[in-house]
Coordinates of N, CA and C in Angstrom, one line a residue:
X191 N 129.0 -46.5 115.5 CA 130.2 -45.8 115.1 C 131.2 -45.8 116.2
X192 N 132.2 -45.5 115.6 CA 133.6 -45.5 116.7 C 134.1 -44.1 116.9
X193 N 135.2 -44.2 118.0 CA 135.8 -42.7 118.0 C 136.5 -43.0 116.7
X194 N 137.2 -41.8 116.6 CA 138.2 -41.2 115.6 C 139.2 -42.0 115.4
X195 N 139.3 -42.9 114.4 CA 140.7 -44.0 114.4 C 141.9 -43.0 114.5
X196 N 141.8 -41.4 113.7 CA 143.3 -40.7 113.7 C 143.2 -40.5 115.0
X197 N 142.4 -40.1 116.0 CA 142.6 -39.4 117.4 C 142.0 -39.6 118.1
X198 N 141.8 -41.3 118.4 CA 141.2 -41.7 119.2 C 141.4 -41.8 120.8
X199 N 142.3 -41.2 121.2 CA 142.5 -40.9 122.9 C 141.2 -39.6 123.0
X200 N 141.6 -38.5 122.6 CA 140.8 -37.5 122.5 C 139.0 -37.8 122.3
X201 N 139.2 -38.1 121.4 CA 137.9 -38.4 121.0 C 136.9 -40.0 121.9
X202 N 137.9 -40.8 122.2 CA 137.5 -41.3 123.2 C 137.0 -40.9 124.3
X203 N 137.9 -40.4 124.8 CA 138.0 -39.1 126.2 C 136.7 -38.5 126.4
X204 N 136.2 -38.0 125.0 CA 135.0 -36.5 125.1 C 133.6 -37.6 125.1
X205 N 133.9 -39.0 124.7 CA 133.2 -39.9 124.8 C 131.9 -40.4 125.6
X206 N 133.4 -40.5 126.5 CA 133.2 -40.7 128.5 C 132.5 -39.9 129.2
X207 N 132.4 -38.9 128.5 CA 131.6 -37.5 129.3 C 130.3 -37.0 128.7
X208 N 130.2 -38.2 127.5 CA 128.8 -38.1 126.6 C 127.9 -39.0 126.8
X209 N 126.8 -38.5 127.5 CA 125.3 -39.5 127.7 C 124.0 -39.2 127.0
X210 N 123.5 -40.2 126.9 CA 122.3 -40.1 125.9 C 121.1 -39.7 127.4
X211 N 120.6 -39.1 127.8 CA 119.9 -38.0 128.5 C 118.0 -38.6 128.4
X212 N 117.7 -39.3 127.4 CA 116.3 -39.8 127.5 C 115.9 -39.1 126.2
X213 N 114.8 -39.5 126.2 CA 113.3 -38.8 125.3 C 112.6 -37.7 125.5
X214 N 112.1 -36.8 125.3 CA 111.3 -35.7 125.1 C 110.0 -36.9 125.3
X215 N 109.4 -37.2 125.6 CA 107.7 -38.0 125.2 C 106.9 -36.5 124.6
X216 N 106.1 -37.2 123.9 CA 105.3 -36.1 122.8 C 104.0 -35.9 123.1
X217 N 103.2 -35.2 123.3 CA 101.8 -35.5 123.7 C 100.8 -35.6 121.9
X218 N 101.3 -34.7 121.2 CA 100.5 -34.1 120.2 C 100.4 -32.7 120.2
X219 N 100.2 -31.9 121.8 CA 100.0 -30.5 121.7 C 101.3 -30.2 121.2
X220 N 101.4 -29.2 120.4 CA 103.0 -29.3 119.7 C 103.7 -27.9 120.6
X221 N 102.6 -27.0 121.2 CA 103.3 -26.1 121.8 C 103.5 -26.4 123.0
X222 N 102.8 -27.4 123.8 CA 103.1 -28.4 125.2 C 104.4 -28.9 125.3
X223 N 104.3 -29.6 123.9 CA 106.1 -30.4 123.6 C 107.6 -29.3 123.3
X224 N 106.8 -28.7 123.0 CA 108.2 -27.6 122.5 C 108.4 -26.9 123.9
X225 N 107.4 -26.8 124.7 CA 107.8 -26.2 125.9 C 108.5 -27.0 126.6
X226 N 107.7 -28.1 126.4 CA 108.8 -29.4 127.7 C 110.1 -29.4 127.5
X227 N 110.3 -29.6 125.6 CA 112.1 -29.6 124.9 C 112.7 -28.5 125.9
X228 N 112.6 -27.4 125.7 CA 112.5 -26.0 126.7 C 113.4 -25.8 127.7
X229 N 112.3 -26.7 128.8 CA 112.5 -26.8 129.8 C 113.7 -28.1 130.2
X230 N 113.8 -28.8 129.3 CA 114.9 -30.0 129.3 C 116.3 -29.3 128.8
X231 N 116.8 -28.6 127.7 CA 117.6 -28.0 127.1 C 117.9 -26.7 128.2
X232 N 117.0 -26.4 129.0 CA 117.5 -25.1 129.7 C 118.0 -25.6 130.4
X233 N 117.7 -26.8 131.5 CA 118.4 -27.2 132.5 C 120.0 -27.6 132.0
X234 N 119.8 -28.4 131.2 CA 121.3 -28.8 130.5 C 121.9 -27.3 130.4
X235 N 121.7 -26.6 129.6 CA 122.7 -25.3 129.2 C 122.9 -24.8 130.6
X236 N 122.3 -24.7 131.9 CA 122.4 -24.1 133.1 C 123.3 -25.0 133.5
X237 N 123.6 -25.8 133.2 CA 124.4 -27.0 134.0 C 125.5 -26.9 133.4
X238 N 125.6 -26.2 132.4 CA 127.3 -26.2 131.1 C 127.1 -27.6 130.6
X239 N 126.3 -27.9 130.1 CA 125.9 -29.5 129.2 C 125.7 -28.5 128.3
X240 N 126.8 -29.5 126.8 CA 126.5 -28.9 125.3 C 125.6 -30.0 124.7
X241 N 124.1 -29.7 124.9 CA 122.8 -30.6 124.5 C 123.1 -30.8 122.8
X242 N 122.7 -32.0 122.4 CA 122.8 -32.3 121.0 C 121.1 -33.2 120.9
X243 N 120.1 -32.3 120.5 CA 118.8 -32.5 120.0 C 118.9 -33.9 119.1
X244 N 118.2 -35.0 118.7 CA 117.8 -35.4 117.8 C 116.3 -35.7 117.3
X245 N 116.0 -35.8 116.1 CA 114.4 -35.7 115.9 C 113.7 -35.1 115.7
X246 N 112.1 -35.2 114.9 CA 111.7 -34.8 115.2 C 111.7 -33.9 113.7
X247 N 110.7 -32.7 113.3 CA 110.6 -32.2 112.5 C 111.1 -31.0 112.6
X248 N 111.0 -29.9 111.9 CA 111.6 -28.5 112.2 C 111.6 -28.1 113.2
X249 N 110.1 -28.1 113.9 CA 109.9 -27.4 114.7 C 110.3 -27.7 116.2
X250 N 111.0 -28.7 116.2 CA 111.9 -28.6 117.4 C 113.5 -27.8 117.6
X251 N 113.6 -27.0 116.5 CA 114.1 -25.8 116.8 C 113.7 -25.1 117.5
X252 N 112.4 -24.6 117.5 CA 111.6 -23.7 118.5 C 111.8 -24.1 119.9
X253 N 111.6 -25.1 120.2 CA 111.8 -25.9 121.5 C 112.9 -25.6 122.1
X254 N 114.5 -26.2 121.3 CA 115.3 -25.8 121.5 C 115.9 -24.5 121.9
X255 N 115.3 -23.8 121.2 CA 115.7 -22.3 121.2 C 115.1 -21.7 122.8
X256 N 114.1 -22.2 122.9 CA 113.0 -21.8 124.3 C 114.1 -22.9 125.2
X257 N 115.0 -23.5 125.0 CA 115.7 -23.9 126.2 C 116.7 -23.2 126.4
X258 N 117.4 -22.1 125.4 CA 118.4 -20.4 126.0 C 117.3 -19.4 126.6
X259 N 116.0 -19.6 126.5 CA 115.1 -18.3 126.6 C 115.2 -18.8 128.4
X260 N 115.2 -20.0 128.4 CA 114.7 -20.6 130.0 C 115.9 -20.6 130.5
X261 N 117.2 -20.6 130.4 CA 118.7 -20.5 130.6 C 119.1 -19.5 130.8
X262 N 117.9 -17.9 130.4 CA 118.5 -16.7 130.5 C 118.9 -16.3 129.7
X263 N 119.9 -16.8 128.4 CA 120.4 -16.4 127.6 C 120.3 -16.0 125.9
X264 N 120.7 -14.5 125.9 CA 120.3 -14.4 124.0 C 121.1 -15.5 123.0
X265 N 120.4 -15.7 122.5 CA 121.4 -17.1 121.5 C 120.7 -16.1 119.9
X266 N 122.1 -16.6 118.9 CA 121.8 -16.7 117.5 C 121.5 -18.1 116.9
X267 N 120.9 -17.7 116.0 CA 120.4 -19.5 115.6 C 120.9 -19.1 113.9
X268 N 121.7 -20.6 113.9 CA 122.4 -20.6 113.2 C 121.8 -22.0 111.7
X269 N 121.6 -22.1 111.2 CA 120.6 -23.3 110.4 C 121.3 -23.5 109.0
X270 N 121.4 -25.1 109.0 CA 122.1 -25.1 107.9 C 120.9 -26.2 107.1
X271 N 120.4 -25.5 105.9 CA 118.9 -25.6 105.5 C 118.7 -25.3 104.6
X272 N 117.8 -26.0 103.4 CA 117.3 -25.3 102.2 C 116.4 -24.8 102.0
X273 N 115.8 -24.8 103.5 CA 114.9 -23.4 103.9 C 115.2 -22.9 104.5
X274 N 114.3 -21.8 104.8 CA 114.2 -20.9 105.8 C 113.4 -21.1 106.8
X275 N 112.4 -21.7 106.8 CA 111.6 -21.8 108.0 C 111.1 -20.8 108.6
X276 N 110.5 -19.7 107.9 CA 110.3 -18.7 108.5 C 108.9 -18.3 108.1
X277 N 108.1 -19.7 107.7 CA 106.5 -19.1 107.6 C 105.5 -19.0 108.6
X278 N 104.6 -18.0 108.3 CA 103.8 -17.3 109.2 C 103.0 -18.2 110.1
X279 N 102.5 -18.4 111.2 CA 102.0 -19.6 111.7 C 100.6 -19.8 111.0
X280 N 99.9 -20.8 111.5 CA 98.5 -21.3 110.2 C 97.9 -21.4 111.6
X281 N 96.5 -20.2 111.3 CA 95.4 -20.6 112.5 C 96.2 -20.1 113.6
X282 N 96.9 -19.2 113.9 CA 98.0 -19.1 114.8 C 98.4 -20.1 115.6
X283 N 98.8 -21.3 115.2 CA 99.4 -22.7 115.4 C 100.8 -23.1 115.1
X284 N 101.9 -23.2 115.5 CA 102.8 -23.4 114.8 C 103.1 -24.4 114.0
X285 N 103.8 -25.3 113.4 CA 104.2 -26.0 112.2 C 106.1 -26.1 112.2
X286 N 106.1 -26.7 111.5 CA 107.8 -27.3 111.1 C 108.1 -26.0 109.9
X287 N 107.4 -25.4 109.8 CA 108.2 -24.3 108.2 C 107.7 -23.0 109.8
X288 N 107.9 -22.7 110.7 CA 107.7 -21.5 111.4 C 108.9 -21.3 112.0
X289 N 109.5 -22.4 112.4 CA 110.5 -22.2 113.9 C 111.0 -20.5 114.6
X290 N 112.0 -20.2 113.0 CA 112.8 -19.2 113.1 C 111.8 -17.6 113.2
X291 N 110.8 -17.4 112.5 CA 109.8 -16.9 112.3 C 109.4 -16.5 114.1
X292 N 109.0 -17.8 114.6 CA 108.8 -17.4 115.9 C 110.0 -17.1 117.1
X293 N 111.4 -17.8 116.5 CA 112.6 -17.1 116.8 C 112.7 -15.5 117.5
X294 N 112.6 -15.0 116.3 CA 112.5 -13.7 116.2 C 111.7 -12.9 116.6
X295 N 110.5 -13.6 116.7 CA 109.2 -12.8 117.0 C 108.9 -13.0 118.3
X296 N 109.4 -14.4 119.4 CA 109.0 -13.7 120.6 C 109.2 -13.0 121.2
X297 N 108.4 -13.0 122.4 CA 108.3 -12.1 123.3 C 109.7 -11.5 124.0
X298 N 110.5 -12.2 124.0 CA 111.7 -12.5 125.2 C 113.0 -11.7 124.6
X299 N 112.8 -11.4 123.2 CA 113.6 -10.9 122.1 C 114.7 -11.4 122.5
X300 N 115.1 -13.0 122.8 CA 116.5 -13.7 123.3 C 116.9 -13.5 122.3
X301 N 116.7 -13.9 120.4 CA 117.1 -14.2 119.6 C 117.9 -13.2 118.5
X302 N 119.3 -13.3 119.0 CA 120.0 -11.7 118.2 C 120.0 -11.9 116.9
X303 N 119.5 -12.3 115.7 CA 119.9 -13.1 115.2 C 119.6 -14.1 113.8
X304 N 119.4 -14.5 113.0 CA 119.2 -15.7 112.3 C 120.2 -15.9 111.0
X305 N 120.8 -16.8 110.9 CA 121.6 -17.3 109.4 C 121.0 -18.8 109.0
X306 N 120.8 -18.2 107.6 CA 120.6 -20.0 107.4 C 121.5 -20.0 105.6
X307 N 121.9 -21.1 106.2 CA 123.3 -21.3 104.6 C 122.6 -22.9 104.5
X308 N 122.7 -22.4 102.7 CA 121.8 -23.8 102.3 C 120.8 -23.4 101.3
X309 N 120.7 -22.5 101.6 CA 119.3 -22.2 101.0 C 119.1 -22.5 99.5
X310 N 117.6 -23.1 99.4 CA 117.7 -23.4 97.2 C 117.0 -22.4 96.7
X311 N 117.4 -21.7 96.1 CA 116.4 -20.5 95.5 C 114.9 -20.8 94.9
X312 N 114.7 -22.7 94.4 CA 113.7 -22.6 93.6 C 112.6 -23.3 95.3
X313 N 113.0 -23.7 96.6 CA 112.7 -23.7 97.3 C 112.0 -22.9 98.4
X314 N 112.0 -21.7 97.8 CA 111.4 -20.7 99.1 C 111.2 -19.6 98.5
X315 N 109.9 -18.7 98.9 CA 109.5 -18.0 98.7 C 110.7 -16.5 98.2
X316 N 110.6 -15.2 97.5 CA 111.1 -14.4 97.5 C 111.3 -13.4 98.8
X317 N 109.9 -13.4 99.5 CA 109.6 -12.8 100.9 C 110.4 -13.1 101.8
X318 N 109.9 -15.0 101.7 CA 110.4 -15.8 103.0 C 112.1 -15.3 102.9
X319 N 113.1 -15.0 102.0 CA 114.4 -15.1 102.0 C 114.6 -13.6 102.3
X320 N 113.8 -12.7 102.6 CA 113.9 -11.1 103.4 C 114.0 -11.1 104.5
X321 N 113.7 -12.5 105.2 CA 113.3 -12.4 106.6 C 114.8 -12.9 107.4
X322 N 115.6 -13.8 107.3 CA 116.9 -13.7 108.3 C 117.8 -12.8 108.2
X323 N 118.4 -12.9 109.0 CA 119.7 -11.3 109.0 C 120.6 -12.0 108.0
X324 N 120.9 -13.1 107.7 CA 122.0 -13.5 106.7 C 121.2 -15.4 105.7
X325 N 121.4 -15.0 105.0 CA 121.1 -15.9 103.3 C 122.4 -16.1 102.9
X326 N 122.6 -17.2 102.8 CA 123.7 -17.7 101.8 C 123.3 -18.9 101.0
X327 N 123.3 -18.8 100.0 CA 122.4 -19.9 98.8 C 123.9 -21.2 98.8
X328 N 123.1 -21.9 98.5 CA 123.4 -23.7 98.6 C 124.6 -23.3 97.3
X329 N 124.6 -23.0 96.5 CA 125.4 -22.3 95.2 C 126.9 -21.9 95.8
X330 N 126.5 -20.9 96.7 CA 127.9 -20.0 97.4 C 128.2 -20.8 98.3
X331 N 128.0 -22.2 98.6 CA 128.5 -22.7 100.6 C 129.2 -23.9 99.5
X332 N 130.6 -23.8 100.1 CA 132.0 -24.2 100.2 C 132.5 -24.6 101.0
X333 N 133.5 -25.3 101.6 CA 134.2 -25.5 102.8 C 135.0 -24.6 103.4
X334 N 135.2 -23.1 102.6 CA 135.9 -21.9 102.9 C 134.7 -21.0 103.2
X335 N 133.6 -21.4 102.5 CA 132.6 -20.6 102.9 C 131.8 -21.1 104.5
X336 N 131.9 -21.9 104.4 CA 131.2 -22.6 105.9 C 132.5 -22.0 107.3
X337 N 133.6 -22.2 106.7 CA 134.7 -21.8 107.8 C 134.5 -20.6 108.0
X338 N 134.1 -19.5 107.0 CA 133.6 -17.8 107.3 C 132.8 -18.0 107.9
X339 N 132.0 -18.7 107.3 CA 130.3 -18.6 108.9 C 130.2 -18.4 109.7
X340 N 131.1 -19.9 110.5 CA 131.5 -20.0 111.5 C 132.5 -19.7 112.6
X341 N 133.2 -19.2 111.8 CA 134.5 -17.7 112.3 C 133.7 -16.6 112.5
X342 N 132.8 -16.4 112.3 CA 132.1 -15.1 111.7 C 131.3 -14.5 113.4
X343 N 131.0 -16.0 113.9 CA 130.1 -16.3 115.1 C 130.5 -15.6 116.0
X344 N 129.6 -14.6 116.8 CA 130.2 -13.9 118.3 C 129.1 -13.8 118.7
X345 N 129.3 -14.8 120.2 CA 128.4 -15.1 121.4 C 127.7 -16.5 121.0
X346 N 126.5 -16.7 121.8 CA 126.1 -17.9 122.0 C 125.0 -17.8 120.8
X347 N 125.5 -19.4 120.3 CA 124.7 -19.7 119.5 C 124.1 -20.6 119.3
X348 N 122.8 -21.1 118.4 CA 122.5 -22.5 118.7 C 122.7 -23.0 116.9
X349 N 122.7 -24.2 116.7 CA 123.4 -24.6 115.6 C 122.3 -25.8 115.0
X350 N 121.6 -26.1 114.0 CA 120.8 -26.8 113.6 C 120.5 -27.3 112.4
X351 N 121.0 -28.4 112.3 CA 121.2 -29.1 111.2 C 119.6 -30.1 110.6
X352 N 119.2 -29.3 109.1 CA 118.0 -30.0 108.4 C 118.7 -31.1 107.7
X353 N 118.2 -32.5 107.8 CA 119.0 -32.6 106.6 C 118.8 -33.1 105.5
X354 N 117.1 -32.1 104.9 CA 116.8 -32.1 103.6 C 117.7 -30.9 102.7
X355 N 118.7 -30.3 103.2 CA 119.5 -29.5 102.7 C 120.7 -30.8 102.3
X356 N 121.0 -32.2 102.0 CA 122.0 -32.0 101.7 C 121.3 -33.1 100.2
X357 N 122.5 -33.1 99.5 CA 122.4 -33.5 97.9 C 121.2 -34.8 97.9
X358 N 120.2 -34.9 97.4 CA 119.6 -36.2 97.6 C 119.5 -37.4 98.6
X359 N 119.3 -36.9 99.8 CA 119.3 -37.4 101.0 C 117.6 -37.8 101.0
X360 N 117.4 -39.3 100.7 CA 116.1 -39.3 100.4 C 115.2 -39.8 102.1
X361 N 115.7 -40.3 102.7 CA 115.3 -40.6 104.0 C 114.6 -39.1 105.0
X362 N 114.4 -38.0 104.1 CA 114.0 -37.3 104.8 C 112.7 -37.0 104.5
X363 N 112.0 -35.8 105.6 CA 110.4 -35.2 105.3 C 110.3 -34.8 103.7
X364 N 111.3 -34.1 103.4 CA 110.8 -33.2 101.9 C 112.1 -33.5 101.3
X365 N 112.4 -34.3 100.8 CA 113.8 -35.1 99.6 C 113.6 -33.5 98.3
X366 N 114.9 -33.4 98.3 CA 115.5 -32.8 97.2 C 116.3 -33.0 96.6
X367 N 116.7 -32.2 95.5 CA 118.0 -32.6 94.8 C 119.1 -31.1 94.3
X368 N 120.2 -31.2 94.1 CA 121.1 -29.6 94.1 C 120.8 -29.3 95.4
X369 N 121.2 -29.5 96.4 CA 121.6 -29.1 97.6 C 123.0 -30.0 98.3
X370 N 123.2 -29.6 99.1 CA 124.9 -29.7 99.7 C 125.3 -30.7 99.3
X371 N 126.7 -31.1 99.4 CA 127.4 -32.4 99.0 C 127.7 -32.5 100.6
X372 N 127.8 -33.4 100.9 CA 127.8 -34.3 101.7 C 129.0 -33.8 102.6
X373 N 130.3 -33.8 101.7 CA 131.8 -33.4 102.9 C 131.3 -32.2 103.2
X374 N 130.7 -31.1 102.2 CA 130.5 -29.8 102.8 C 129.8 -29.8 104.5
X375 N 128.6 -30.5 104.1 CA 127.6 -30.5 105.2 C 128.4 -30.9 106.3
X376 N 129.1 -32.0 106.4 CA 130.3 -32.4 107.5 C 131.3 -31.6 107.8
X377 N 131.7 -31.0 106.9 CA 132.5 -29.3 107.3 C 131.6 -28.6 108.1
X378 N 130.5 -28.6 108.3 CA 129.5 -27.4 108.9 C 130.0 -27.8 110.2
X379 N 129.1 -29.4 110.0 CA 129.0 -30.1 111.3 C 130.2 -30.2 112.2
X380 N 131.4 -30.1 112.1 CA 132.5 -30.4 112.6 C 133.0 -28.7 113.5
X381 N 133.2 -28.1 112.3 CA 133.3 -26.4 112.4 C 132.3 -26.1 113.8
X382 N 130.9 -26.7 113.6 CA 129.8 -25.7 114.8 C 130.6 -26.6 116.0
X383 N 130.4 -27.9 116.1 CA 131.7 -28.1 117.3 C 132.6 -27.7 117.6
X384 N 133.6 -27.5 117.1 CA 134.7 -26.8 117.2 C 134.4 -25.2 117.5
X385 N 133.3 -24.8 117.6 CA 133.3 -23.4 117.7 C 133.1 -23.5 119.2
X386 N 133.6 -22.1 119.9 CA 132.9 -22.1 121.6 C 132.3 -20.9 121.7
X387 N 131.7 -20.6 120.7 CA 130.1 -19.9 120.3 C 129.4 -20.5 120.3
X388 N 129.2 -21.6 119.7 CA 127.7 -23.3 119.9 C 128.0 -23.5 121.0
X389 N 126.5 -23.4 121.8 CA 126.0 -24.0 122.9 C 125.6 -25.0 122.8
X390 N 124.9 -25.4 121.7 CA 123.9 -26.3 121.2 C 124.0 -26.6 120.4
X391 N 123.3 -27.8 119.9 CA 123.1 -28.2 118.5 C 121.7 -29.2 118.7
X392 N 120.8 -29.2 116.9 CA 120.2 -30.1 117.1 C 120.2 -30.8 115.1
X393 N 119.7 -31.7 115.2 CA 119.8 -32.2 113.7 C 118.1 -32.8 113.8
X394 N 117.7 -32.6 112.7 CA 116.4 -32.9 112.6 C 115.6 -33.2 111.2
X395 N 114.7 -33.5 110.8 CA 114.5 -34.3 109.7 C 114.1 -35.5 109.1
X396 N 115.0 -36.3 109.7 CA 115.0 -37.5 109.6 C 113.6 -38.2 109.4
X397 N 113.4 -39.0 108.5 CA 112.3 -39.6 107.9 C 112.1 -41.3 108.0
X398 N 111.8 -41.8 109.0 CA 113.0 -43.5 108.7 C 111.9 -43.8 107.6
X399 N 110.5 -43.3 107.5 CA 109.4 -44.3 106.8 C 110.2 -43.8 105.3
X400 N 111.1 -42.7 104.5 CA 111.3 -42.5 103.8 C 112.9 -43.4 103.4
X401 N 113.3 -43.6 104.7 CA 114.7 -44.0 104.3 C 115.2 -45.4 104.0
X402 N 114.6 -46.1 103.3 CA 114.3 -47.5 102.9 C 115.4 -48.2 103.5
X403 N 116.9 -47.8 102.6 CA 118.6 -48.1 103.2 C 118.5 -48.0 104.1
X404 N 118.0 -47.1 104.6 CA 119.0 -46.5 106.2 C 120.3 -45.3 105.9
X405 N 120.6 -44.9 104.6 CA 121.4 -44.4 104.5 C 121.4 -42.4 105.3
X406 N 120.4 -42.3 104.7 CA 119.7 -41.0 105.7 C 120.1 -40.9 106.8
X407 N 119.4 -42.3 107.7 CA 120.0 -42.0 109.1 C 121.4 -42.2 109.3
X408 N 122.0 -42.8 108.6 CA 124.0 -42.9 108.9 C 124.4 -41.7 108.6
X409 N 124.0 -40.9 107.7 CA 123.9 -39.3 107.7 C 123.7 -38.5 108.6
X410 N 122.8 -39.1 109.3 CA 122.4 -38.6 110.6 C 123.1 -38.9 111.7
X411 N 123.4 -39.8 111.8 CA 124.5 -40.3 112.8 C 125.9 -40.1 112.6
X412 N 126.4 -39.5 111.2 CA 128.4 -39.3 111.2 C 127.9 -37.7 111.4
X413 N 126.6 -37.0 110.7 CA 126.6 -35.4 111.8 C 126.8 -35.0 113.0
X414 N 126.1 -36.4 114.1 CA 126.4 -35.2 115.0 C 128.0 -35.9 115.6
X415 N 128.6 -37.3 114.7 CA 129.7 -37.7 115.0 C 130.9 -36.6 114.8
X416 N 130.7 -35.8 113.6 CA 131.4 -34.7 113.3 C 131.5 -33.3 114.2
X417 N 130.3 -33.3 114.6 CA 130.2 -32.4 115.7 C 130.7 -32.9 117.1
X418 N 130.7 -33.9 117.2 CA 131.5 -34.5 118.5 C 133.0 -34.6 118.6
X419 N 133.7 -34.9 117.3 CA 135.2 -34.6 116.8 C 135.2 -33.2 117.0
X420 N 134.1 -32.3 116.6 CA 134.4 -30.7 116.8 C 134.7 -30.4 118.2
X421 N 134.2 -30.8 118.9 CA 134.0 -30.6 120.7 C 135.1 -31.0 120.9
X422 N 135.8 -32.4 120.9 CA 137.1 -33.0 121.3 C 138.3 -32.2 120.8
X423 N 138.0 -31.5 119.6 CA 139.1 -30.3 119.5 C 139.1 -29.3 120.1
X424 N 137.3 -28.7 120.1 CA 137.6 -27.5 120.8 C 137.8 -27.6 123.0
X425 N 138.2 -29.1 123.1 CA 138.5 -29.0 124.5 C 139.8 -29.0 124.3
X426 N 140.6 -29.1 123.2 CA 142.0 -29.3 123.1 C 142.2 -28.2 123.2
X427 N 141.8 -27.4 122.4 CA 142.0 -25.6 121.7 C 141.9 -25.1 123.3
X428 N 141.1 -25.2 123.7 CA 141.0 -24.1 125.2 C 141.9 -24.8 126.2
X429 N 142.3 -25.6 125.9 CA 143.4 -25.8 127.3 C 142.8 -26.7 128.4

């Protein structure tokens, strides 16, 4: 993809200042790996680097999030999802459906916090949707409704994009259908850039063994393009 044909100096510009940083390597221990993410994401946010995660299944949220715990900093986590991700660990082990769950629950109490917009009612438990400080169903999220969200934001946050929440996006872990339309999701994505509340961002999901097209991943690739357009505005906005 290219910069921004409307505003392409800008967007060029924020370009130049954007490097692709390496791999996480994985071992298998999944709480090994989420610590290393951690410790990679902390140094960046210590450095004023706005890290953009790719990969990888839910639970490199957790990871990410343990890179503000290592940075010192309370962060809200912000998820735009047709779940919640907030089930109980199995065997006390974590999993891709825990992230936020353990968000909240550790020790370090960094996490002020949890929203997740997206959500499908016929998707998630009645429990599981008691547990974040804010629910907004896939039904109510609008492009005026995502602009309140993210207006709504005070202090640091982290921003994380599933993207089995959006309308038949089949290239993912768990494919659905009645979830986001596509411009909405790109409203999110652009908005959490544009905000100077997001520290972070990660997008995750992605399935290539499911995504036959490739269409999934070009999905995946104009998100965090949108979120990049978001940044090159919000360097304009601050001066």
């Amino acid at each position: 993809m290219t910069p921004d044909a409307r505003e392409h100096g800008r967007f060029a510009g924020l370009l130049d200042q954007t490097a692709d940083v390496g791999d996480v390597l994985v071992s298998g221990d999944l709480d090994a790996d989420q610590a290393r993410l951690g410790e990679h994401v902390g140094d960046l946010l210590a450095r004023g680097v706005l890290p953009i995660v790719l990969g990888g299944g839910h639970e490199t949220a957790f990871g990410h999030f343990l890179g503000h715990v290592a940075a010192g900093s309370d962060v809200y986590a912000l998820n735009w999802d047709a779940h919640a991700d907030v089930r109980p660990l199995r065997d006390g082990l974590a999993h891709s459906g825990s992230p936020f769950r353990q968000m909240l629950d550790h020790d370090s109490g960094r996490c002020r916090g949890y929203t997740v917009a997206g959500l499908l009612p016929w998707r998630i438990a009645a429990d599981h949707a008691a547990v974040p400080t804010e629910v907004v169903w896939a039904d109510d999220l609008d492009a005026a409704r995502v602009d309140t969200i993210v207006a709504g934001l005070d202090g640091p946050t982290l921003a994380t994009f599933d993207l089995d929440a959006v309308d038949g996006a089949a290239g993912v872990s768990a494919p659905g259908v009645g979830g986001l339309a596509v411009p909405v999701w790109l409203r999110a994505a652009e908005a959490c850039g544009r905000s100077p509340h997001v520290r972070s961002v990660d997008v995750v999901e992605l399935n290539p063994a499911h995504d036959s097209d490739g269409r999934s991943a070009v999905l995946a690739a104009l998100t965090v393009w949108h979120v990049l357009r978001g940044v090159a505005a919000r360097f304009v906005e601050s001066g």
